[in-house]
Short mmCIF file of C-alpha atoms and ligand atoms in Angstrom, two decimals:
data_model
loop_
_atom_site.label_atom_id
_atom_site.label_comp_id
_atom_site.label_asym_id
_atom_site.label_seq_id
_atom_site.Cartn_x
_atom_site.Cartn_y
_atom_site.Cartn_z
CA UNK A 4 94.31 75.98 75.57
CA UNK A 5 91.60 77.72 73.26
CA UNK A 6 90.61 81.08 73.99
CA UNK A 7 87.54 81.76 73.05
CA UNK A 8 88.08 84.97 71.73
CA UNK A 9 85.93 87.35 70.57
CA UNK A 10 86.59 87.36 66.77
CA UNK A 11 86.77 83.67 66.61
CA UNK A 12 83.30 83.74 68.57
CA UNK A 13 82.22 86.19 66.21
CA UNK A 14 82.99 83.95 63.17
CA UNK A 15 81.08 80.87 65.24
CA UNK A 16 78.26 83.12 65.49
CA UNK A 17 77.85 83.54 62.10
CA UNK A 18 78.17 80.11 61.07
CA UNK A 19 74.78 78.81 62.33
CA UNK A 20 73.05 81.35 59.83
CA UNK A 21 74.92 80.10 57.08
CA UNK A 22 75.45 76.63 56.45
CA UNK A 23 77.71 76.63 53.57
CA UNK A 24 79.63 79.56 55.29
CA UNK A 25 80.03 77.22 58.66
CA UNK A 26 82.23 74.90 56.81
CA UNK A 27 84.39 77.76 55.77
CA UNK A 28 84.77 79.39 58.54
CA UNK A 29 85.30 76.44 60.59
CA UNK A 30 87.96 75.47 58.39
CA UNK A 31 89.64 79.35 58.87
CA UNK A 32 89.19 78.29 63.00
CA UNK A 33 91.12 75.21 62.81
CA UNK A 34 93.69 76.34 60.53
CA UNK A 35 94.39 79.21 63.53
CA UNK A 36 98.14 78.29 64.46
CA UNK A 37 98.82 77.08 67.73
CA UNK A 38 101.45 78.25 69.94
CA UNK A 39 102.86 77.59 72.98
CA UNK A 40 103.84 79.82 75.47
CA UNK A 41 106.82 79.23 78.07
CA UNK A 42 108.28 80.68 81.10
CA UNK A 43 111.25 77.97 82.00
CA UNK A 44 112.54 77.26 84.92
CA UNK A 45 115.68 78.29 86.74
CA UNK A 46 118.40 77.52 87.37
CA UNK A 47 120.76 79.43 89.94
CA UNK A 48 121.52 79.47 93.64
CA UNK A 49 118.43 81.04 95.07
CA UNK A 50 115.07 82.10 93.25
CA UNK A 51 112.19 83.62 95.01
CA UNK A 52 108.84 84.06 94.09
CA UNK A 53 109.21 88.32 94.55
CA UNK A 54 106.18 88.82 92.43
CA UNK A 55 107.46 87.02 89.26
CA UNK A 56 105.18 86.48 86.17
CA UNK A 57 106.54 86.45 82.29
CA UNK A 58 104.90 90.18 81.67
CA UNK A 59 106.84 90.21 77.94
CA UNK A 60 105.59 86.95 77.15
CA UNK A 61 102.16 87.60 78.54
CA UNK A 62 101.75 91.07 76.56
CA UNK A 63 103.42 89.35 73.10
CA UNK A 64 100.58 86.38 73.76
CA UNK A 65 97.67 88.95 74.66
CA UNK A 66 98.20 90.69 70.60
CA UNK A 67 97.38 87.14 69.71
CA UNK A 68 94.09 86.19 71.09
CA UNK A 69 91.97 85.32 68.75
CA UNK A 70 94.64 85.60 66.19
CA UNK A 71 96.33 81.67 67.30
CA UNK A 72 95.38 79.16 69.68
CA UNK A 73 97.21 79.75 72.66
CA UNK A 74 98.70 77.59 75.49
CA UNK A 75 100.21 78.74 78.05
CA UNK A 76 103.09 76.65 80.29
CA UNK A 77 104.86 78.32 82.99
CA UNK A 78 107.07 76.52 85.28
CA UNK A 79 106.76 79.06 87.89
CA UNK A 80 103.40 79.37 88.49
CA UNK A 81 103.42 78.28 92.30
CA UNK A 82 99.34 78.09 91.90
CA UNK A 83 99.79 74.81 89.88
CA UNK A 84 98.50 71.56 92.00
CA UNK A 85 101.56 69.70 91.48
CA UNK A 86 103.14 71.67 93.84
CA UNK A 87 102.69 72.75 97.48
CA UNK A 88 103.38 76.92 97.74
CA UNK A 89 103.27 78.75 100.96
CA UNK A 90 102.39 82.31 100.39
CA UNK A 91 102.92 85.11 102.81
CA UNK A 92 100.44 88.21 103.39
CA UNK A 93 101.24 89.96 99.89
CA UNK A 94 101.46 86.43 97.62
CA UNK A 95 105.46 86.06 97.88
CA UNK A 96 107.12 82.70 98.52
CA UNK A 97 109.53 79.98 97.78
CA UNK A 98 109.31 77.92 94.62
CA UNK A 99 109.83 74.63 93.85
CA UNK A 100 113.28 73.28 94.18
CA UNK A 101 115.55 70.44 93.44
CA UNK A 102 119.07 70.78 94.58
CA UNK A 103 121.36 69.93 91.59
CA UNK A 104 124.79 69.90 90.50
CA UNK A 105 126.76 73.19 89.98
CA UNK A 106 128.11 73.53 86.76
CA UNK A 107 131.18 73.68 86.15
CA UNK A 108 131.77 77.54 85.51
CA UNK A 109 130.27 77.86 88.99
CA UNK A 110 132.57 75.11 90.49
CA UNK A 111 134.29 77.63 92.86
CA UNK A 112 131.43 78.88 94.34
CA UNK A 113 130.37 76.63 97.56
CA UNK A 114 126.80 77.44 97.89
CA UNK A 115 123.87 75.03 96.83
CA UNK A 116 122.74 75.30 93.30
CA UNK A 117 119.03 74.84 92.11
CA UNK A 118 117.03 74.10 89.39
CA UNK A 119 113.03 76.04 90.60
CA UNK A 120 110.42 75.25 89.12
CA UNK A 121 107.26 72.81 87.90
CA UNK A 122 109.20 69.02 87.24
CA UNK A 123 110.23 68.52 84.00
CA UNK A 124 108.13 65.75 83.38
CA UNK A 125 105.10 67.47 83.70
CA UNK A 126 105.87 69.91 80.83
CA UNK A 127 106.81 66.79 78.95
CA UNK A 128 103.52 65.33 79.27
CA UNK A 129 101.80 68.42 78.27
CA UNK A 130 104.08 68.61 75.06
CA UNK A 131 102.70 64.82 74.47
CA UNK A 132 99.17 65.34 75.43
CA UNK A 133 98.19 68.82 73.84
CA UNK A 134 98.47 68.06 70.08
CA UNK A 135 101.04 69.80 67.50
CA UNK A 136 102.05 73.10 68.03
CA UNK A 137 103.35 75.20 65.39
CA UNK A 138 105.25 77.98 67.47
CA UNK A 139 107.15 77.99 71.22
CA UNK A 140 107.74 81.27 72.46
CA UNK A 141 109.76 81.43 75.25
CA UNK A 142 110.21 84.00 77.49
CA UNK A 143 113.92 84.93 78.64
CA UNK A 144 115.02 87.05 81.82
CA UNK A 145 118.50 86.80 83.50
CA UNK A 146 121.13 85.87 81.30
CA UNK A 147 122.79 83.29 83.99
CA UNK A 148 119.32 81.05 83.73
CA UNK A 149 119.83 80.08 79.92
CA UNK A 150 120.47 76.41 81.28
CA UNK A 151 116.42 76.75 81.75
CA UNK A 152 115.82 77.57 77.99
CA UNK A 153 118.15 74.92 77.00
CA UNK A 154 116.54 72.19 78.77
CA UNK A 155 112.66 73.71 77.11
CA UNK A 156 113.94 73.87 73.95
CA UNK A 157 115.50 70.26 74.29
CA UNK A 158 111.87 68.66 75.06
CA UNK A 159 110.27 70.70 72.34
CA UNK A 160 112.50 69.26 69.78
CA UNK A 161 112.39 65.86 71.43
CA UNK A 162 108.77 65.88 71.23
CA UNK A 163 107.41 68.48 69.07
CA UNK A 164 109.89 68.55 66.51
CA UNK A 165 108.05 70.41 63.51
CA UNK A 166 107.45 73.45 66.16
CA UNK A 167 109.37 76.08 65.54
CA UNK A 168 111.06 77.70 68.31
CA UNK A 169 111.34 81.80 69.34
CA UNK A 170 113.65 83.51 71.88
CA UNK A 171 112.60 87.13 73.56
CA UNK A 172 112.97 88.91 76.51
CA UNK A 173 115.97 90.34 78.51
CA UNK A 174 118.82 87.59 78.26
CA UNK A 175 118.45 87.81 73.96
CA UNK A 176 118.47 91.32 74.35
CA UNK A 177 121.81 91.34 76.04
CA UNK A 178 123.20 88.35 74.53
CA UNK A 179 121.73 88.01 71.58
CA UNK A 180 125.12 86.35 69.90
CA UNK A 181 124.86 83.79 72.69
CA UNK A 182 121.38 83.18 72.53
CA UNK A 183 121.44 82.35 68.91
CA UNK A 184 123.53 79.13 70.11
CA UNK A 185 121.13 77.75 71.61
CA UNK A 186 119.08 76.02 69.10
CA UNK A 187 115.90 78.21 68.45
CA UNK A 188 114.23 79.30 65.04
CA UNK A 189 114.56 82.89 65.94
CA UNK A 190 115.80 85.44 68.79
CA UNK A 191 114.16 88.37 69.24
CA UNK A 192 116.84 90.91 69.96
CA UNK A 193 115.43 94.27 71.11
CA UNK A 194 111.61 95.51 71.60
CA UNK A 195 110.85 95.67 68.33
CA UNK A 196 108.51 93.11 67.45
CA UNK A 197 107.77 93.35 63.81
CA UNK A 198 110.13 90.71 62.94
CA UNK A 199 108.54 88.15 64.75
CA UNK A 200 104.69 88.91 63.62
CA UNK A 201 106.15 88.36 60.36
CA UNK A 202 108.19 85.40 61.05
CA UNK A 203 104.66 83.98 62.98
CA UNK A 204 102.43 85.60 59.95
CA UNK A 205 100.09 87.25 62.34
CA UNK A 206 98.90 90.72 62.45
CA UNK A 207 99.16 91.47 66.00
CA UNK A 208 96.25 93.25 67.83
CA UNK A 209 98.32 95.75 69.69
CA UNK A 210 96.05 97.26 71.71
CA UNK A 211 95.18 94.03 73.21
CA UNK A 212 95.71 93.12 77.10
CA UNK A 213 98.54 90.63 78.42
CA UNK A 214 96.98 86.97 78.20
CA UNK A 215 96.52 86.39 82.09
CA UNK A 216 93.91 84.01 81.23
CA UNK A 217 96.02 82.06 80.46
CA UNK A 218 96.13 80.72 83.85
CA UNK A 219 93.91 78.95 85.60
CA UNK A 220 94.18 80.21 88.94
CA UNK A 221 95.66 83.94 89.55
CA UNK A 222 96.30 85.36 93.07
CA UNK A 223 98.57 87.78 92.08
CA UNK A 224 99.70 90.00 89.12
CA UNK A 225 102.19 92.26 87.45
CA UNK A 226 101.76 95.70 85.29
CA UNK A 227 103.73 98.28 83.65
CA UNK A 228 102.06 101.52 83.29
CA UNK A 229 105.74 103.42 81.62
CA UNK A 230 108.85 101.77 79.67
CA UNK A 231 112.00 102.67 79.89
CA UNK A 232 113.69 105.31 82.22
CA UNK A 233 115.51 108.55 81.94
CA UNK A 234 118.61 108.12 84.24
CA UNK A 235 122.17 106.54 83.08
CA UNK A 236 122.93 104.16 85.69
CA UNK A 237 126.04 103.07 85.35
CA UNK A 238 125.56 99.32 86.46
CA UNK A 239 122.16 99.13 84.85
CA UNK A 240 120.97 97.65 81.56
CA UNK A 241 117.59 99.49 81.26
CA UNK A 242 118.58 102.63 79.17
CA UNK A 243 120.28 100.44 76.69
CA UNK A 244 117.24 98.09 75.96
CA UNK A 245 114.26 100.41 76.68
CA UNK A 246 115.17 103.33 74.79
CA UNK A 247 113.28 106.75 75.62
CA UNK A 248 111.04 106.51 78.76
CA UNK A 249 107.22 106.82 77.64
CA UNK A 250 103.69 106.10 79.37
CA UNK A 251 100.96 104.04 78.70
CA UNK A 252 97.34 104.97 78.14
CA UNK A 253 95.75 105.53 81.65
CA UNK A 254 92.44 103.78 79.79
CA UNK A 255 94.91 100.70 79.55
CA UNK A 256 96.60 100.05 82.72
CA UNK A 257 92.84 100.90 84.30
CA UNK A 258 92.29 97.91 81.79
CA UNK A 259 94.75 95.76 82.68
CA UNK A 260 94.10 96.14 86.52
CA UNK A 261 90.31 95.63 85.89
CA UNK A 262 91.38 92.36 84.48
CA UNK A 263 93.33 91.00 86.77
CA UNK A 264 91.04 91.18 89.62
CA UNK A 265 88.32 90.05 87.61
CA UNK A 266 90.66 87.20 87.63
CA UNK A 267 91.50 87.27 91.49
CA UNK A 268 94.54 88.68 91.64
CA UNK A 269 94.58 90.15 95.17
CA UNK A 270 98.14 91.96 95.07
CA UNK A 271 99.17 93.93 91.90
CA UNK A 272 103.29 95.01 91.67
CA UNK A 273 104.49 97.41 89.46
CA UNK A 274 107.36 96.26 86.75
CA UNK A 275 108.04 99.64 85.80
CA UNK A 276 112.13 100.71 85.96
CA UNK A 277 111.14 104.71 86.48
CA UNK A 278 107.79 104.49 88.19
CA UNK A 279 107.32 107.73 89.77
CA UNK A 280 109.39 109.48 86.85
CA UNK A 281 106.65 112.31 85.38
CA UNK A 282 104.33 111.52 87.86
CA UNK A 283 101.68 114.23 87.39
CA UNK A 284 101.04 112.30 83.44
CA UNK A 285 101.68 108.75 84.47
CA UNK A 286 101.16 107.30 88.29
CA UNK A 287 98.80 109.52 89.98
CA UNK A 288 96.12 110.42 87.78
CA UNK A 289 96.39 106.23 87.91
CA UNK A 290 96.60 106.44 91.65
CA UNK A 291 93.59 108.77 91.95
CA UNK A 292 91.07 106.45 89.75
CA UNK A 293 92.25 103.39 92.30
CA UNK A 294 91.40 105.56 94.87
CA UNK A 295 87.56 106.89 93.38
CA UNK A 296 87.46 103.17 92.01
CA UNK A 297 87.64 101.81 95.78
CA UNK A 298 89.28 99.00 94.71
CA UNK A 299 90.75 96.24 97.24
CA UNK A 300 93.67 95.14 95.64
CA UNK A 301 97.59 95.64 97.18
CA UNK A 302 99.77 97.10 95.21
CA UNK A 303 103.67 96.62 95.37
CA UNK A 304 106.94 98.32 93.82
CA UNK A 305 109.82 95.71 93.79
CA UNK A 306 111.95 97.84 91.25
CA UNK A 307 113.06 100.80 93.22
CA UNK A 308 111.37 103.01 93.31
CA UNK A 309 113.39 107.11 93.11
CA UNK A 310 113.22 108.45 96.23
CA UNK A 311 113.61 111.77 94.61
CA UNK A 312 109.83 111.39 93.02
CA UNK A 313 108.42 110.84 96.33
CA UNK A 314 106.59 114.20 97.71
CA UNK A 315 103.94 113.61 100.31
CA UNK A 316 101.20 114.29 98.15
CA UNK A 317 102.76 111.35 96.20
CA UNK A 318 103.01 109.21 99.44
CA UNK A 319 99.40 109.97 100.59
CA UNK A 320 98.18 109.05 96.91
CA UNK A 321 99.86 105.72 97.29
CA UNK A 322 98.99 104.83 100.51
CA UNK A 323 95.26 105.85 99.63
CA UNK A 324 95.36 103.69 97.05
CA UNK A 325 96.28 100.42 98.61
CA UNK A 326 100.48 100.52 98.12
CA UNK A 327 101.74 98.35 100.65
CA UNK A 328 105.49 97.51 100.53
CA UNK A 329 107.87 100.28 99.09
CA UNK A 330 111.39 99.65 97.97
CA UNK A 331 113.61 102.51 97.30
CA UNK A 332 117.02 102.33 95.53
CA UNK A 333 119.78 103.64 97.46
CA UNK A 334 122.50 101.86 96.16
CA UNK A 335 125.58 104.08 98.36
CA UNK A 336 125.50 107.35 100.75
CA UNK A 337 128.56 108.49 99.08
CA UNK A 338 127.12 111.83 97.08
CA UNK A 339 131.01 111.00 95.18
CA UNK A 340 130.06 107.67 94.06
CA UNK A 341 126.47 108.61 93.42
CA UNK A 342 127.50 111.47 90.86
CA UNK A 343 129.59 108.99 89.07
CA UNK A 344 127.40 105.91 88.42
CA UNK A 345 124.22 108.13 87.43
CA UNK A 346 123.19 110.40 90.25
CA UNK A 347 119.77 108.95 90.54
CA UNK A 348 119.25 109.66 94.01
CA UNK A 349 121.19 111.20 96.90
CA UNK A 350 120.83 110.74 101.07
CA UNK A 351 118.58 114.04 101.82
CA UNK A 352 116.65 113.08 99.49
CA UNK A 353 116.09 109.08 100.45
CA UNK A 354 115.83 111.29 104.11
CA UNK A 355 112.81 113.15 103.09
CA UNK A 356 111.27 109.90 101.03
CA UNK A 357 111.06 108.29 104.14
CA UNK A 358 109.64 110.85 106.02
CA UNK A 359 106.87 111.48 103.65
CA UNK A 360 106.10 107.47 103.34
CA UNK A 361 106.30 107.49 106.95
CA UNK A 362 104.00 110.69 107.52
CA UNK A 363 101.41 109.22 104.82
CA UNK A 364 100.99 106.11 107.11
CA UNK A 365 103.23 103.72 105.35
CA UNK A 366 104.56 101.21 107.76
CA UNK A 367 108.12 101.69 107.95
CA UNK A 368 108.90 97.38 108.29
CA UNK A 369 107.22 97.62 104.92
CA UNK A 370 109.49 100.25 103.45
CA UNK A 371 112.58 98.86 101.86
CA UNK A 372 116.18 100.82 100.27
CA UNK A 373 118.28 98.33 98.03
CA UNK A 374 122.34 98.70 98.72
CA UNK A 375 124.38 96.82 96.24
CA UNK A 376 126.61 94.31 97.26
CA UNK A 377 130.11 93.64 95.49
CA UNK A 378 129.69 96.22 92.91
CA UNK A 379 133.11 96.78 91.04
CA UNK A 380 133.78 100.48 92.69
CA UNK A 381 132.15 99.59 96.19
CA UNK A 382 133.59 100.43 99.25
CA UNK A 383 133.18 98.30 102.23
CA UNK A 384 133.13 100.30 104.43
CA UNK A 385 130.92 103.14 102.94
CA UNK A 386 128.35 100.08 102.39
CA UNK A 387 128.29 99.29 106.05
CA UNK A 388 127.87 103.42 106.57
CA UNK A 389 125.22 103.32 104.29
CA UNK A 390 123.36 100.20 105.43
CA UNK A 391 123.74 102.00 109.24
CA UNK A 392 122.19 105.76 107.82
CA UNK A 393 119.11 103.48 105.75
CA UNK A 394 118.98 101.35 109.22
CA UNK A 395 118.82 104.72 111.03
CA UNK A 396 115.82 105.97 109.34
CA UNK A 397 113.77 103.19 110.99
CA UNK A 398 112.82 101.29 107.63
CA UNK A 399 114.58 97.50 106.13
CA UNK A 400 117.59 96.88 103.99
CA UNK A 401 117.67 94.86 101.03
CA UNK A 402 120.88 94.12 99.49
CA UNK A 403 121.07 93.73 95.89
CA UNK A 404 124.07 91.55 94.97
CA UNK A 405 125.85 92.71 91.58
CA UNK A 406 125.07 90.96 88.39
CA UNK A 407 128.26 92.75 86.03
CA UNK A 408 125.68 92.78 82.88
CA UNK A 409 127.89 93.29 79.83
CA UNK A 410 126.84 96.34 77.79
CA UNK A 411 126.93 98.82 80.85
CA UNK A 412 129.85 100.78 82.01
CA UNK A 413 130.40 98.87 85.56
CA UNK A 414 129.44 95.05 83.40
CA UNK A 415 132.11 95.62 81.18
CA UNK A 416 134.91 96.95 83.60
CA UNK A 417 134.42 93.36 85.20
CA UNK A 418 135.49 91.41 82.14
CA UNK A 419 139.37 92.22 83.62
CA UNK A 420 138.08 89.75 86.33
CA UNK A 421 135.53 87.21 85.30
CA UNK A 422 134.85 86.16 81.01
CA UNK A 423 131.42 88.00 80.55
CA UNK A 424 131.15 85.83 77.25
CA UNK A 425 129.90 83.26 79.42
CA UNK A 426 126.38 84.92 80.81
CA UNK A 427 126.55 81.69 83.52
CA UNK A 428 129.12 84.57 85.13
CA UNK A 429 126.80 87.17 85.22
CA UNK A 430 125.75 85.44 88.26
CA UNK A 431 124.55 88.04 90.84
CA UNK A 432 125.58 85.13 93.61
CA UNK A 433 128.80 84.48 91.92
CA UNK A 434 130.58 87.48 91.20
CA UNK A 435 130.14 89.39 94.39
CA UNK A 436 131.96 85.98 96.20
CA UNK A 437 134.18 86.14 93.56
CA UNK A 438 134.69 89.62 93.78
CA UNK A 439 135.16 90.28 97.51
CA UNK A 440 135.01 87.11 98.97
CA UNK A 441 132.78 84.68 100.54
CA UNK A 442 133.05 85.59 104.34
CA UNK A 443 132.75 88.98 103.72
CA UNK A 444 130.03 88.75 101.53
CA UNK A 445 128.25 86.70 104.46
CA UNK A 446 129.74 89.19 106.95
CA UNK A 447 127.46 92.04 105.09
CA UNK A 448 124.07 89.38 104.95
CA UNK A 449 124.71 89.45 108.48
CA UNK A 450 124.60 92.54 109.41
CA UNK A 451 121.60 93.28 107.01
CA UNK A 452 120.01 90.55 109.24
CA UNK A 453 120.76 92.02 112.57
CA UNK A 454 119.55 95.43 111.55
CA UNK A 455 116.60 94.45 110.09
CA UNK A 456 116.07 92.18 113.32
CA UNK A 457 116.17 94.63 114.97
CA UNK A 458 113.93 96.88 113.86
CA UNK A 459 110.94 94.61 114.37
CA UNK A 460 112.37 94.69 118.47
CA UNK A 461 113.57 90.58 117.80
CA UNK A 462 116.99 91.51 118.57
S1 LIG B 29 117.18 104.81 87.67
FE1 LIG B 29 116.92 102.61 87.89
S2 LIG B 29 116.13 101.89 85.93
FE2 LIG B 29 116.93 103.94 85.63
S3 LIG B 29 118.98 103.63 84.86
FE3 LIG B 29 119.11 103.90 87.08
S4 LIG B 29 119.01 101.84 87.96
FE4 LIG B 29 118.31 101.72 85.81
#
């Protein structure tokens, strides 16, 4: 779709005092490339709609408004009419699914496998119906949904084959070597995007917003006000992409919110990896403009958040300024294990977290702690103590199966048991069954079932 931005407009503007000029400049508008902009679908054995929006691919596309002509496709935007979304009070839901075969990697593992997303067809006809691009840039995420990108870069080349095709996002940055097989002009390997405003010959407008209009209906969004994080977690991928943690402008995520409710985004989550990391310079001067700004919109943290961060200052700040649900890493109560896989956070301190969410007003079925499940050096039955202390402080579990990401300490200790060369392995479903077994990986849903039942008094 065009964007009407506001040097193009300027140019138009022009033209009608300047005849001869018109012609020009018209010329310069329609030789502005035109790229397309993808978020595939998935494929795996459960996807949830947990607040999910390309933000890479939406910032990339926002330095080139009024630089290209921009169209945006994204198979899992659940506001799109051809499908019918149920959304509950904060915008999550399920997306669409077709049940499909496993492949054959994932042969072993008896669960229902899924492609999500828009139907194929209808990208097809947009590919047919929306003229020649000249770029596709596709956003990537989990390594284990490449089948996605494989079956959008199949229909580009079927029916768009002078468009050139780029990779970017999370799965080239951890497989790049892998990603390169799969038939695109160009990966984009890390965060450094120079290579690609060459390779598009565009100079990028970098102080530009993400390209949310590129949707025609918005009822929620995503934002990032840091990148990066501090801590060494030993199962986690962030410190390796990321590099040093850094904030963003306060004038630009005040920006970026503005925009998305102008849009009608009702519920806002946070993307950031270390959000309450250097707090005083980053989330609550940010915090305390929502709050003078009275604005109405709910804001969520679905990365986990450090419980260590959390004073009640902190707490009060972000239930004043319209925080809803909280989720909290707390990955094992064992201070032994914590020490060795990064330390980020130990049990007093999750302890006084809660009691300062709790004390702020936070409602305590809306306060979450994430336990990993299957992780490489996990104990059984320190999990089940742990999910029992985090069900003991009166707030929900969440357990965060392990997705061995190669690269990291605890990804590449798993390549004695499953061949991390193939990322359809990295499957956070997969290797926990693999790893300790399908009943007792169900035995552990379970009980995170029954607790949380019973916190709500339905059990
Ligand atoms: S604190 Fe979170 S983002 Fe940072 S390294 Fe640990 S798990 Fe990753």
């Amino acid at each position: 779709m065009g964007t009407g931005t506001s040097a193009a407009a300027f140019l138009r503007g022009k033209t009608c005092l300047y005849p001869f000029l018109r012609i020009r400049l018209k010329c310069c508008h329609f030789i502005m490339k035109k790229i397309l902009l993808v978020n595939p679908p998935i494929y795996d054995f459960a996807a949830y709609d947990f607040w999910m929006k390309p933000y890479g691919l939406l910032n990339v596309a926002g330095k080139l408004q009024g630089k290209a002509e921009l169209s945006l496709f994204d198979y899992m935007d659940r506001e799109d009419t051809s499908v019918k979304s149920e959304y509950d009070r904060w915008g999550r839901g399920k997306f669409h699914e077709l049940h499909i075969d496993r492949p054959p990697v994932l042969s072993d593992i008896k669960r229902y496998y899924h492609r999500f997303g828009l139907e194929r067809g209808i990208f097809q006809n947009h590919l047919q119906s929306q003229g020649q691009f000249d770029f596709a840039l596709i956003q990537t995420t989990m390594t284990y949904w490449y089948p996605g990108i494989m079956e959008v870069i199949e229909d580009i080349k079927r029916f768009q084959p002078q468009c050139k095709i780029v990779l970017g996002g999370i799965y080239t940055a951890i497989c790049p070597k892998h990603a390169a097989t799969l038939g695109a002009d160009m990966v984009v390997a890390g965060t450094s995007l120079d290579k690609l405003w060459q390779f598009l010959d565009i100079e990028p407008d970098i102080n530009a917003l993400p390209f949310w209009k590129g949707y025609e209906k918005l009822r929620m969004g995503v934002i990032t006000i840091t990148q990066g994080c501090p801590f060494q977690c030993s199962y986690c991928t962030v410190p390796n992409i990321y590099g040093n943690f850094t904030i963003k402008p306060m004038k630009k995520c005040l920006e970026e919110i503005d925009l998305l409710q102008s849009l009608g985004a009702e519920n806002i989550a946070f993307y950031d990896d270390a959000l309450l990391y250097r707090h005083k310079e980053a989330i609550m001067p940010l915090l305390h403009s929502i709050v003078a700004r009275n604005l109405k919109t709910n804001f969520h943290t679905p990365n986990a958040m450090n419980a260590r961060f959390v004073s009640y200052e902190l707490a009060e700040l972000m239930v004043a300024s319209g925080m809803k649900t909280f989720y909290l890493g707390f990955e094992c109560i064992d201070e032994r294990w914590q020490n060795e896989h990064g330390g980020k956070v130990f049990s007093h301190e999750l302890i006084r977290a809660v009691d300062c969410l709790l004390k702020a007003g936070a409602d305590n079925l809306e306060i979450t702690a994430y336990q990993m499940l299957g992780h490489p050096d996990g104990n059984l039955k320190q999990l089940e103590k742990t999910m029992q202390f985090v069900h003991e402080l009166g707030i929900r579990i969440m357990l965060a199966d392990f997705s061995p990401i190669p690269g990291t300490p605890d990804g590449d200790k798993c390549s004695q048991w499953t061949d991390l060369s193939e990322p359809l392995n990295h499957n956070k479903t997969a290797f926990p069954i693999r790893f300790i077994g399908e009943d007792t990986v169900n035995e552990f849903k379970d009980l995170a079932r029954r607790l949380n039942r019973k916190l709500t008094g339905c059990e």
